Amino acid sequence: MKFGKVDFLGNKEFKSCTATSSDIFDCSHSDSNSIPMKETSNNGHEKTLPPHPHLPKLEPPRGTRVSSEEATHQSSFTVDMMKLIRQSGNAISKRISILHENGAVSKKDLNESDVAEFEISGVKVLVKLKSEKEIRGRVAFFSRSNCRDSTAVRSFLRERGFDFSEINIDVYAHRERELVERTGSSQVPQIFFNEKHFGGLMALNWLRNSGEFDRRIKELLAEKCCGDAPAPVMYGFDEEGEGGGVDEMMSFVRVLRQKLPIKDRLMKMKIVKNCFSGAEVVEILIHHLDCGRKQAVEIGKKLAKKHFIHHVFGENDFEDGNHYYRFLEHEPFISNCYNFRGSTNDMEPQDAVMVGQKLFKIMTAILESYSSEDHSRVDYMRINQSEEFRRYLNLAQDLQRLNLLELSTNEKLAFFLNLYNAMVIHALIRIGRSDGMIARRSFFTDFQYVVGGYSYSLNSIRNNILRGGHRQSYAFIKPFMRGGNTHHKLGHSKLNPLVHFGLCDGTKSSPVVRFFTPQGVEAELKQAAREFFRNGGIDVVLDKRVVHLSRIIKYKEDFSEGKKLLKWIMSYVDANKAGLLTHLLGEDGGGSVHIVYQDYDWSINS
């Protein structure tokens, strides 16, 4: 069992704390419940011990069904384990303090090895102390996503080489109250050196311009960090009461999951797996609720509307009779959905607009913290280890039964642009990307999310939603696959070529990753196009009358061709390139202009 950083009584801070116990078993086995543990008694006989009740169960493979009771048990176990770790951390820190005061942990021993060893209730604890230099001077600042002043503070601290802790109150909303208590305002950024409030960007600029910054910082960082300083963000702890309550339809879903005869059936000369009929649903609800047939049918329609069940061919919402349906967790595509963790999210779906805002804020926070200043290079390893990304994965589960039809046109545009870029980051972390054309196509088709009850791959978001159902010229599959008419309802009716500049494929040749707001998405896409052309998306060779363009513009349905295309591009290039294009296009319409598409660099933008 490992604990993170432990602060106690403002005296010491420890890098790591590792507990070992005889109760720990080999986790490489597939099922902890089926593995008996043996110990040898004093008389030499072996006796079998049951697994410790607090040992975690391994998660089932993706795509397998977990009952609601098991899911509830696992959820409560996770909460209990987090509380146990938090309580154990406090107990360990207090025990260390007592031992230090009583001389059980001597300075001589610590200086020799920097490691203290003791036992708490039969658990051996190894503690490595930080050096005096390491525990002096904690730099922390409160920020928000997409805040210009917060970006300026972050850039300055990075340039000066400070190891700082950033507390983004858009991600950690409960810390906003702490900010107000410490400063009297929720305005950001606010910088702290140890427990002392330093101020915001104006204070930082004033000290820097006056030449007093280095002296003041040297004084502040010479002091030990006490327990009243803003605590760094802890990994693995969610706020109390985070998320909504259990969906009101769950009482019916539990009954149906237990009593429905789910099996493979023949329909339209096809074997349909894991399904049941509408009539079976109605009969079970009638007997369970002692209600009429009409009321049972209405409940079935509500279950379909909330995406607990779907027609196997997407032909209707719900009808009584010999129509076949299946639960969302039994859909054939579910095993490819990486935001599905063994069971359906049974919580009441949140408002789609609110989820879109959360998606923007948390992914912007990730981008600002774990990428270069111009966002052209992304640190995927640090993202994978971050608390922000863990919270994004939790948010991704809230997408499963989201009502996307609530979104306006601009809200849908921003939502799917942001979801695409977030899924690319998740896919690169989860499965990586292999070389070769077939492997690349698999990356864009096989990595999927279940959103609003249906599966979405990167290709389906780009082509079915953002491009209104237009396929790529090399596509081997139909543009509208599984999902009934939902993609048609959500897809944009009018092609907008600017969306290509808002989609990052995680490569060096694609546009840099960014995230968009519904109220400013059109202007932000235009700015993305300008930055793309400014950073190598176009190159004009005047004497050879050749224009080199990025391959992302090679979508015939989206962009014009020849001189019309170049005239369109002129609106998004700088004055120098616009002048060159004007010269090429303005010679009485005579003279051909050759457009050459640049080689595409598929290297990961890390």
Coordinates of C-alpha atoms in Angstrom, one line a residue:
M1 CA 0.0 0.0 0.0
K2 CA 1.5 3.4 -1.0
F3 CA 0.7 6.8 0.4
G4 CA 1.6 10.1 -1.2
K5 CA 3.2 13.0 0.4
V6 CA 2.6 13.3 4.1
D7 CA 2.8 16.6 6.0
F8 CA 2.6 16.5 9.7
L9 CA 2.6 19.3 12.3
G10 CA 4.4 21.5 9.8
N11 CA 7.7 19.9 10.7
K12 CA 8.7 17.4 8.0
E13 CA 7.5 16.2 4.6
F14 CA 8.1 12.8 3.2
K15 CA 8.7 11.7 -0.3
S16 CA 7.1 8.3 0.0
C17 CA 5.6 6.0 2.5
T18 CA 5.4 2.3 1.6
A19 CA 3.5 -0.2 3.8
T20 CA 4.0 -4.0 3.5
S21 CA 1.9 -6.6 5.3
S22 CA 1.6 -10.4 5.3
D23 CA -2.0 -9.8 4.0
I24 CA -0.7 -8.7 0.6
F25 CA -1.2 -11.3 -2.1
D26 CA -0.2 -11.9 -5.7
C27 CA -2.5 -9.6 -7.7
S28 CA -1.5 -11.2 -11.0
H29 CA -4.3 -13.8 -10.6
S30 CA -7.5 -13.3 -12.4
D31 CA -9.9 -13.6 -9.5
S32 CA -9.0 -12.8 -5.9
N33 CA -12.0 -14.6 -4.5
S34 CA -10.9 -17.9 -6.0
I35 CA -7.4 -17.8 -4.6
P36 CA -7.1 -19.2 -1.1
M37 CA -4.2 -18.0 1.0
K38 CA -2.2 -20.5 3.1
E39 CA -0.1 -20.0 6.2
T40 CA 1.8 -22.6 8.3
S41 CA 0.8 -22.9 11.9
N42 CA 3.2 -23.6 14.8
N43 CA 2.5 -27.4 14.5
G44 CA 3.6 -27.4 10.9
H45 CA 0.1 -27.9 9.4
E46 CA -1.1 -25.6 6.7
K47 CA -4.5 -23.9 7.0
T48 CA -6.4 -22.0 4.3
L49 CA -7.2 -18.3 4.9
P50 CA -10.0 -16.5 3.1
P51 CA -9.0 -13.4 1.2
H52 CA -8.9 -10.2 3.2
P53 CA -12.3 -8.4 2.9
H54 CA -10.7 -5.1 2.2
L55 CA -8.6 -6.4 -0.7
P56 CA -9.8 -4.9 -4.0
K57 CA -11.4 -7.0 -6.7
L58 CA -9.9 -6.8 -10.2
E59 CA -12.1 -5.0 -12.7
P60 CA -13.8 -7.3 -15.3
P61 CA -12.8 -7.0 -18.9
R62 CA -14.3 -4.2 -20.9
G63 CA -17.6 -5.1 -22.4
T64 CA -18.6 -7.7 -19.8
R65 CA -21.7 -7.1 -17.8
V66 CA -21.6 -6.1 -14.2
S67 CA -24.8 -6.1 -12.2
S68 CA -26.0 -2.9 -10.6
E69 CA -25.5 -4.5 -7.2
E70 CA -21.9 -5.3 -8.0
A71 CA -21.3 -1.9 -9.4
T72 CA -22.8 -0.3 -6.2
H73 CA -20.5 -2.5 -4.1
Q74 CA -17.5 -1.6 -6.1
S75 CA -18.3 2.1 -5.9
S76 CA -18.8 2.0 -2.1
F77 CA -15.6 -0.1 -1.8
T78 CA -13.7 2.6 -3.7
V79 CA -15.0 5.3 -1.4
D80 CA -14.2 3.3 1.7
M81 CA -10.7 2.6 0.4
M82 CA -10.0 6.3 -0.3
K83 CA -11.2 7.1 3.3
L84 CA -9.0 4.4 4.6
I85 CA -5.9 5.7 2.8
R86 CA -6.7 9.3 4.0
Q87 CA -7.2 8.2 7.6
S88 CA -4.1 5.9 7.4
G89 CA -2.0 8.9 6.1
N90 CA -3.1 11.0 9.1
A91 CA -2.4 8.2 11.5
I92 CA 1.1 7.6 10.0
S93 CA 2.0 11.2 10.1
K94 CA 0.9 11.5 13.8
R95 CA 2.9 8.3 14.6
I96 CA 6.0 9.6 12.9
S97 CA 5.7 12.9 14.9
I98 CA 5.4 11.1 18.2
L99 CA 8.3 8.8 17.4
H100 CA 10.4 11.8 16.4
E101 CA 9.6 13.7 19.6
N102 CA 10.4 10.6 21.7
G103 CA 13.7 10.0 20.0
A104 CA 12.6 6.7 18.4
V105 CA 13.6 8.2 15.1
S106 CA 17.0 9.8 15.7
K107 CA 18.6 12.5 13.5
K108 CA 21.7 10.3 13.4
D109 CA 19.8 7.4 11.8
L110 CA 18.1 9.8 9.4
N111 CA 21.3 11.4 8.3
E112 CA 22.9 8.0 7.7
S113 CA 20.1 6.6 5.5
D114 CA 17.3 9.2 5.2
V115 CA 14.9 6.3 5.8
A116 CA 13.0 5.6 9.0
E117 CA 11.3 2.3 9.7
F118 CA 8.6 1.5 12.3
E119 CA 5.4 -0.5 12.7
I120 CA 1.7 0.6 13.1
S121 CA -0.7 -2.2 14.0
G122 CA 1.5 -4.9 12.4
V123 CA 2.1 -2.8 9.2
K124 CA 5.8 -2.0 8.5
V125 CA 6.1 1.6 7.3
L126 CA 9.2 2.9 5.5
V127 CA 9.5 6.7 5.3
K128 CA 12.1 8.6 3.3
L129 CA 12.7 12.1 4.6
K130 CA 13.1 15.1 2.3
S131 CA 16.2 17.2 2.7
E132 CA 16.1 20.6 4.3
K133 CA 16.4 22.2 0.8
E134 CA 13.4 20.2 -0.5
I135 CA 11.0 21.2 2.2
R136 CA 11.7 24.9 2.0
G137 CA 9.6 27.0 -0.2
R138 CA 6.4 25.8 -1.7
V139 CA 5.1 27.9 -4.6
A140 CA 1.4 27.6 -5.4
F141 CA -1.0 29.7 -7.4
F142 CA -4.8 29.6 -8.0
S143 CA -5.9 29.8 -11.6
R144 CA -8.8 29.3 -14.0
S145 CA -8.9 27.7 -17.5
N146 CA -8.4 29.9 -20.5
C147 CA -7.3 32.9 -18.3
R148 CA -4.8 35.2 -19.9
D149 CA -3.3 36.4 -16.5
S150 CA -3.1 32.8 -15.2
T151 CA -1.2 31.9 -18.4
A152 CA 1.2 34.8 -17.9
V153 CA 2.0 33.7 -14.3
R154 CA 2.4 30.0 -15.3
S155 CA 4.9 31.1 -18.1
F156 CA 6.9 33.3 -15.8
L157 CA 7.2 30.6 -13.1
R158 CA 8.3 28.1 -15.8
E159 CA 10.9 30.4 -17.2
R160 CA 12.3 31.0 -13.7
G161 CA 12.5 27.2 -13.1
F162 CA 10.1 27.1 -10.1
D163 CA 8.6 23.8 -9.2
F164 CA 5.1 25.1 -8.5
S165 CA 1.7 23.7 -7.7
E166 CA -1.2 25.0 -9.7
I167 CA -4.8 24.9 -8.3
N168 CA -7.3 25.4 -11.1
I169 CA -10.6 26.3 -9.5
D170 CA -12.4 25.4 -12.7
V171 CA -11.3 21.8 -12.2
Y172 CA -11.2 21.8 -8.3
A173 CA -14.3 23.9 -7.7
H174 CA -14.3 23.2 -4.0
R175 CA -11.0 25.1 -3.6
E176 CA -12.6 28.3 -4.7
R177 CA -14.0 28.7 -1.1
E178 CA -10.4 28.4 0.2
L179 CA -9.3 31.0 -2.2
V180 CA -11.9 33.4 -1.0
E181 CA -11.1 32.7 2.6
R182 CA -7.4 33.4 2.0
T183 CA -7.7 36.5 -0.2
G184 CA -11.2 37.8 0.2
S185 CA -11.9 37.4 -3.5
S186 CA -12.3 34.7 -6.1
Q187 CA -10.2 36.6 -8.6
V188 CA -7.3 34.8 -10.2
P189 CA -4.4 34.4 -10.4
Q190 CA -3.3 34.5 -6.8
I191 CA 0.2 33.4 -5.9
F192 CA 1.4 32.0 -2.6
F193 CA 4.9 31.4 -1.4
N194 CA 4.5 28.9 1.5
E195 CA 1.5 30.3 3.5
K196 CA 2.1 33.9 2.6
H197 CA -0.1 35.5 0.0
F198 CA 2.1 37.1 -2.6
G199 CA -0.6 38.7 -4.8
G200 CA -1.7 38.5 -8.4
L201 CA -0.2 39.3 -11.8
M202 CA 0.1 43.0 -11.0
A203 CA 2.1 42.4 -7.9
L204 CA 4.3 40.0 -9.7
N205 CA 5.0 42.5 -12.5
W206 CA 5.6 45.4 -10.1
L207 CA 8.2 43.4 -8.2
R208 CA 9.8 42.2 -11.4
N209 CA 10.0 45.7 -12.9
S210 CA 11.3 47.2 -9.6
G211 CA 14.1 44.6 -9.3
E212 CA 12.9 43.5 -5.9
F213 CA 11.6 40.1 -7.1
D214 CA 14.8 38.0 -6.6
R215 CA 15.4 39.5 -3.1
R216 CA 11.8 38.9 -1.9
I217 CA 11.7 35.4 -3.3
K218 CA 15.0 34.5 -1.7
E219 CA 13.7 35.7 1.6
L220 CA 10.4 33.8 1.3
L221 CA 11.9 30.6 0.1
A222 CA 14.4 30.5 2.9
E223 CA 11.6 29.8 5.3
K224 CA 10.2 26.4 6.0
C225 CA 6.8 25.5 4.6
C226 CA 4.3 25.2 7.4
G227 CA 1.0 23.4 7.4
D228 CA -1.0 26.5 6.6
A229 CA 0.2 26.8 3.0
P230 CA -2.2 25.9 0.2
A231 CA -2.2 22.1 -0.1
P232 CA -1.1 20.6 -3.4
V233 CA -3.7 18.8 -5.4
M234 CA -4.1 15.2 -4.3
Y235 CA -4.6 12.4 -6.8
G236 CA -7.7 10.2 -6.5
F237 CA -10.0 12.2 -4.3
D238 CA -13.3 13.6 -5.5
E239 CA -15.3 16.3 -3.8
E240 CA -18.2 15.2 -1.6
G241 CA -21.5 15.1 -3.4
E242 CA -19.9 15.4 -6.8
G243 CA -22.3 14.3 -9.6
G244 CA -26.0 13.8 -9.6
G245 CA -28.2 11.2 -8.0
V246 CA -29.3 7.8 -9.3
D247 CA -31.6 7.9 -12.3
E248 CA -35.3 7.7 -11.4
M249 CA -35.8 4.9 -14.0
M250 CA -33.2 2.6 -12.3
S251 CA -35.9 0.9 -10.2
F252 CA -37.5 -0.4 -13.4
V253 CA -34.1 -1.2 -15.0
R254 CA -33.0 -3.4 -12.1
V255 CA -36.2 -5.4 -12.3
L256 CA -35.9 -5.8 -16.0
R257 CA -32.2 -6.8 -15.8
Q258 CA -33.1 -9.6 -13.3
K259 CA -36.3 -10.9 -15.0
L260 CA -36.0 -10.4 -18.7
P261 CA -35.1 -13.6 -20.8
I262 CA -32.1 -12.1 -22.5
K263 CA -31.0 -14.4 -25.3
D264 CA -30.0 -14.7 -29.0
R265 CA -33.0 -14.6 -31.5
L266 CA -33.6 -14.8 -35.2
M267 CA -34.8 -11.6 -36.8
K268 CA -34.8 -10.7 -40.6
M269 CA -32.7 -13.8 -41.3
K270 CA -30.0 -12.6 -38.8
I271 CA -29.0 -13.8 -35.4
V272 CA -29.5 -10.9 -33.0
K273 CA -27.6 -11.4 -29.7
N274 CA -28.5 -10.6 -26.2
C275 CA -32.0 -9.2 -26.9
F276 CA -35.6 -9.3 -25.6
S277 CA -39.0 -8.4 -27.0
G278 CA -41.1 -5.3 -26.2
A279 CA -43.9 -7.6 -25.2
E280 CA -41.7 -9.2 -22.6
V281 CA -40.8 -5.8 -21.1
V282 CA -44.4 -4.8 -20.9
E283 CA -45.5 -8.1 -19.3
I284 CA -42.8 -7.8 -16.6
L285 CA -43.7 -4.2 -15.8
I286 CA -47.4 -5.0 -15.6
H287 CA -46.8 -7.8 -13.0
H288 CA -44.2 -5.8 -11.1
L289 CA -46.2 -2.5 -10.9
D290 CA -49.7 -4.0 -11.1
C291 CA -50.5 -1.4 -13.8
G292 CA -52.2 -1.3 -17.2
R293 CA -50.5 -2.1 -20.5
K294 CA -50.6 1.5 -21.7
Q295 CA -48.6 2.7 -18.6
A296 CA -46.1 -0.1 -19.1
V297 CA -45.5 0.9 -22.7
E298 CA -45.0 4.5 -21.6
I299 CA -42.3 3.4 -19.1
G300 CA -40.6 1.4 -21.9
K301 CA -40.6 4.6 -24.1
K302 CA -38.9 6.5 -21.2
L303 CA -36.3 3.8 -20.9
A304 CA -35.5 4.0 -24.6
K305 CA -35.4 7.8 -24.5
K306 CA -32.9 7.7 -21.7
H307 CA -30.8 5.2 -23.6
F308 CA -31.1 2.3 -21.2
I309 CA -32.5 0.2 -24.1
H310 CA -32.4 0.4 -27.9
H311 CA -34.1 -1.3 -30.8
V312 CA -31.6 -3.8 -32.2
F313 CA -31.8 -2.1 -35.7
G314 CA -32.7 1.4 -34.5
E315 CA -36.1 1.2 -36.2
N316 CA -38.2 2.7 -33.4
D317 CA -38.0 4.0 -29.8
F318 CA -40.2 1.4 -28.1
E319 CA -43.3 -0.5 -29.0
D320 CA -45.3 -3.4 -27.6
G321 CA -45.2 -6.6 -29.5
N322 CA -42.6 -8.7 -31.2
H323 CA -40.0 -6.0 -31.6
Y324 CA -36.5 -6.8 -30.3
Y325 CA -34.4 -4.5 -28.0
R326 CA -31.2 -4.8 -26.0
F327 CA -29.6 -3.0 -23.0
L328 CA -27.0 -0.4 -23.8
E329 CA -24.3 -2.6 -22.1
H330 CA -25.1 -5.4 -24.5
E331 CA -24.6 -3.4 -27.7
P332 CA -22.1 -5.0 -30.1
F333 CA -20.0 -1.8 -30.2
I334 CA -19.7 -1.5 -26.4
S335 CA -16.4 -3.5 -26.2
N336 CA -14.7 -0.8 -28.4
C337 CA -15.9 2.1 -26.2
Y338 CA -13.1 3.3 -23.9
N339 CA -15.4 5.4 -21.7
F340 CA -17.4 2.3 -20.7
R341 CA -16.0 0.6 -17.6
G342 CA -17.9 -2.6 -17.3
S343 CA -21.3 -1.2 -16.5
T344 CA -23.6 1.6 -17.7
N345 CA -23.5 4.9 -15.9
D346 CA -26.8 4.7 -14.0
M347 CA -26.7 8.2 -12.6
E348 CA -29.2 10.8 -13.8
P349 CA -27.7 12.3 -17.0
Q350 CA -26.5 15.9 -16.5
D351 CA -27.4 18.8 -18.6
A352 CA -25.6 18.5 -22.0
V353 CA -24.6 22.2 -21.9
M354 CA -23.1 21.9 -18.4
V355 CA -21.2 18.7 -19.5
G356 CA -19.8 20.6 -22.5
Q357 CA -18.6 23.4 -20.3
K358 CA -16.9 20.9 -17.9
L359 CA -15.3 19.2 -20.9
F360 CA -13.9 22.6 -22.1
K361 CA -12.6 23.6 -18.7
I362 CA -10.9 20.4 -17.7
M363 CA -9.3 19.8 -21.1
T364 CA -8.1 23.4 -21.3
A365 CA -6.5 23.0 -17.9
I366 CA -4.8 19.8 -19.0
L367 CA -3.5 21.5 -22.2
E368 CA -2.2 24.6 -20.3
S369 CA -0.4 22.5 -17.7
Y370 CA 1.1 19.7 -19.8
S371 CA 2.0 21.2 -23.2
S372 CA 4.5 23.7 -24.6
E373 CA 3.6 27.4 -24.6
D374 CA 2.3 27.2 -28.2
H375 CA 0.7 23.8 -27.6
S376 CA 2.6 22.2 -30.4
R377 CA 4.2 19.7 -28.1
V378 CA 2.1 17.7 -25.6
D379 CA 3.5 15.7 -22.6
Y380 CA 1.2 12.6 -22.8
M381 CA 3.1 10.8 -20.0
R382 CA 2.5 13.6 -17.5
I383 CA -1.1 13.9 -18.6
N384 CA -1.7 10.2 -18.0
Q385 CA -0.3 10.6 -14.4
S386 CA -2.3 13.8 -13.6
E387 CA -5.4 14.2 -11.4
E388 CA -6.9 16.4 -14.1
F389 CA -6.9 13.5 -16.6
R390 CA -8.3 11.1 -14.0
R391 CA -11.2 13.5 -13.6
Y392 CA -11.6 13.8 -17.4
L393 CA -12.0 10.0 -17.5
N394 CA -14.8 10.2 -14.9
L395 CA -16.4 13.0 -16.9
A396 CA -16.2 10.8 -20.1
Q397 CA -18.5 8.3 -18.3
D398 CA -21.1 11.0 -18.0
L399 CA -21.4 11.1 -21.8
Q400 CA -22.9 7.6 -22.1
R401 CA -26.6 8.7 -21.9
L402 CA -26.3 12.4 -22.5
N403 CA -29.1 14.1 -24.4
L404 CA -27.2 15.7 -27.2
L405 CA -30.3 17.0 -28.9
E406 CA -30.5 19.7 -26.2
L407 CA -27.5 21.5 -27.7
S408 CA -27.7 24.4 -30.1
T409 CA -25.8 24.5 -33.4
N410 CA -22.8 26.3 -31.9
E411 CA -22.9 24.2 -28.7
K412 CA -22.8 21.0 -30.8
L413 CA -20.0 22.3 -32.9
A414 CA -17.8 23.2 -29.9
F415 CA -18.8 20.0 -28.1
F416 CA -17.8 17.7 -30.9
L417 CA -14.6 19.6 -31.7
N418 CA -13.6 19.4 -28.0
L419 CA -14.6 15.7 -27.8
Y420 CA -12.6 14.8 -30.8
N421 CA -9.4 16.4 -29.5
A422 CA -9.9 14.9 -26.0
M423 CA -10.5 11.5 -27.5
V424 CA -7.2 11.7 -29.5
I425 CA -5.3 12.5 -26.3
H426 CA -7.0 9.5 -24.6
A427 CA -6.4 7.2 -27.5
L428 CA -2.6 8.1 -27.7
I429 CA -2.3 7.4 -24.0
R430 CA -4.4 4.3 -24.0
I431 CA -3.4 2.5 -27.2
G432 CA -0.7 4.6 -28.8
R433 CA -0.3 4.7 -32.6
S434 CA 1.4 2.3 -34.8
D435 CA 3.1 3.0 -38.2
G436 CA 1.4 2.0 -41.4
M437 CA -1.7 3.0 -43.2
I438 CA -3.9 0.2 -41.9
A439 CA -2.9 0.8 -38.3
R440 CA -3.6 4.5 -38.6
R441 CA -7.1 3.9 -40.1
S442 CA -7.7 1.5 -37.2
F443 CA -6.8 4.3 -34.8
F444 CA -9.5 6.5 -36.2
T445 CA -12.2 3.9 -36.4
D446 CA -11.7 1.4 -33.6
F447 CA -11.2 3.8 -30.6
Q448 CA -14.7 4.8 -29.7
Y449 CA -16.8 6.4 -27.0
V450 CA -20.4 5.8 -26.2
V451 CA -22.1 9.2 -26.3
G452 CA -25.8 9.8 -26.0
G453 CA -26.4 6.0 -26.2
Y454 CA -24.5 5.5 -29.5
S455 CA -20.9 4.8 -30.5
Y456 CA -18.7 7.5 -31.9
S457 CA -15.2 6.9 -33.4
L458 CA -12.9 9.7 -34.4
N459 CA -13.9 9.2 -38.0
S460 CA -17.6 9.3 -37.3
I461 CA -17.2 12.6 -35.4
R462 CA -15.2 14.2 -38.2
N463 CA -17.2 12.9 -41.1
N464 CA -20.7 12.2 -39.8
I465 CA -21.1 15.1 -37.4
L466 CA -18.7 17.9 -38.3
R467 CA -18.7 17.3 -42.1
G468 CA -22.4 16.4 -42.2
G469 CA -22.1 12.8 -43.4
H470 CA -19.4 13.3 -46.1
R471 CA -16.9 10.5 -46.4
Q472 CA -13.2 10.7 -47.0
S473 CA -12.1 9.9 -50.6
Y474 CA -10.3 6.7 -49.4
A475 CA -13.0 5.4 -47.0
F476 CA -13.8 1.7 -47.2
I477 CA -16.9 2.0 -45.0
K478 CA -20.2 3.7 -45.3
P479 CA -20.3 7.1 -43.5
F480 CA -23.4 6.3 -41.5
M481 CA -22.8 3.1 -39.5
R482 CA -24.4 2.1 -36.2
G483 CA -26.5 4.7 -34.5
G484 CA -29.8 4.9 -36.4
N485 CA -30.7 8.4 -37.4
T486 CA -28.9 10.1 -34.4
H487 CA -25.9 11.0 -36.5
H488 CA -28.2 12.5 -39.1
K489 CA -29.9 14.7 -36.5
L490 CA -26.7 15.9 -35.0
G491 CA -24.6 16.3 -38.2
H492 CA -24.1 19.8 -39.6
S493 CA -26.2 20.4 -42.7
K494 CA -23.7 22.9 -44.2
L495 CA -20.1 22.1 -44.7
N496 CA -17.7 24.4 -42.8
P497 CA -14.1 23.9 -44.0
L498 CA -12.8 25.7 -40.9
V499 CA -13.5 22.7 -38.8
H500 CA -10.4 21.0 -40.2
F501 CA -8.2 23.6 -38.5
G502 CA -9.8 22.8 -35.1
L503 CA -9.1 19.1 -35.2
C504 CA -5.8 17.8 -33.9
D505 CA -4.9 14.2 -34.8
G506 CA -1.9 14.2 -32.4
T507 CA 0.6 14.5 -35.2
K508 CA 3.2 17.1 -36.1
S509 CA 1.5 18.0 -39.3
S510 CA -2.0 18.5 -37.9
P511 CA -3.2 21.8 -36.4
V512 CA -2.2 22.3 -32.7
V513 CA -4.6 21.0 -30.1
R514 CA -7.1 23.5 -28.8
F515 CA -10.5 23.6 -27.2
F516 CA -13.4 25.9 -28.1
T517 CA -16.2 27.8 -26.5
P518 CA -19.8 27.8 -27.9
Q519 CA -20.1 31.5 -27.8
G520 CA -16.9 32.1 -29.7
V521 CA -16.4 28.9 -31.8
E522 CA -16.6 30.6 -35.2
A523 CA -14.1 33.3 -34.4
E524 CA -11.8 30.7 -32.7
L525 CA -11.9 28.5 -35.8
K526 CA -10.9 31.5 -38.0
Q527 CA -8.0 32.2 -35.6
A528 CA -7.0 28.5 -35.7
A529 CA -6.8 28.7 -39.5
R530 CA -4.7 31.9 -39.4
E531 CA -2.2 30.3 -37.0
F532 CA -2.1 27.1 -39.0
F533 CA -1.2 28.9 -42.2
R534 CA 1.3 31.2 -40.4
N535 CA 3.1 28.1 -39.0
G536 CA 3.8 26.2 -42.2
G537 CA 0.4 25.4 -43.6
I538 CA 1.3 27.2 -46.8
D539 CA 4.4 28.1 -48.7
V540 CA 4.5 30.2 -51.9
V541 CA 7.4 29.9 -54.4
L542 CA 6.8 32.9 -56.6
D543 CA 9.4 32.4 -59.4
K544 CA 8.2 28.8 -60.0
R545 CA 4.5 29.7 -59.6
V546 CA 4.1 26.9 -57.0
V547 CA 2.0 26.9 -53.8
H548 CA 2.7 24.2 -51.3
L549 CA -0.3 23.4 -49.1
S550 CA -0.9 21.1 -46.2
R551 CA -2.7 17.8 -46.9
I552 CA -5.5 18.6 -44.4
I553 CA -6.9 20.9 -47.1
K554 CA -7.2 18.0 -49.6
Y555 CA -10.9 17.5 -49.0
K556 CA -12.6 18.2 -52.4
E557 CA -16.1 18.5 -50.9
D558 CA -15.0 21.0 -48.3
F559 CA -12.6 23.2 -50.1
S560 CA -12.6 24.7 -53.6
E561 CA -9.9 23.8 -56.1
G562 CA -7.3 25.7 -58.0
K563 CA -7.5 29.5 -57.9
K564 CA -10.8 29.5 -56.0
L565 CA -9.1 27.7 -53.2
L566 CA -6.2 30.2 -53.1
K567 CA -8.6 33.1 -53.1
W568 CA -10.3 31.6 -50.1
I569 CA -7.0 31.1 -48.3
M570 CA -6.0 34.7 -48.8
S571 CA -8.4 35.6 -46.0
Y572 CA -6.4 33.6 -43.5
V573 CA -2.7 34.3 -44.3
D574 CA -0.5 37.2 -43.3
A575 CA 0.1 40.3 -45.5
N576 CA 3.3 38.9 -47.1
K577 CA 1.8 35.7 -48.3
A578 CA -1.5 37.4 -49.3
G579 CA 0.6 39.8 -51.5
L580 CA 2.4 36.8 -53.2
L581 CA -0.9 35.1 -53.8
T582 CA -2.4 38.3 -55.2
H583 CA 0.5 38.6 -57.6
L584 CA 0.1 35.0 -58.8
L585 CA -3.7 35.3 -59.3
G586 CA -3.7 38.9 -60.7
E587 CA -1.9 38.6 -63.9
D588 CA -5.0 39.1 -66.1
G589 CA -6.0 35.6 -65.1
G590 CA -3.2 34.2 -67.2
G591 CA -0.5 31.8 -66.2
S592 CA -1.1 28.6 -64.4
V593 CA -0.5 28.2 -60.6
H594 CA 0.6 24.7 -59.5
I595 CA -0.7 23.5 -56.1
V596 CA 1.5 20.8 -54.5
Y597 CA 0.5 19.1 -51.3
Q598 CA 3.1 18.7 -48.6
D599 CA 4.2 15.4 -47.2
Y600 CA 2.3 14.6 -44.0
D601 CA 4.4 14.0 -40.8
W602 CA 2.6 11.3 -38.8
S603 CA 5.0 11.6 -35.8
I604 CA 3.3 12.2 -32.5
N605 CA 3.3 15.8 -31.3
S606 CA 5.1 15.0 -28.1

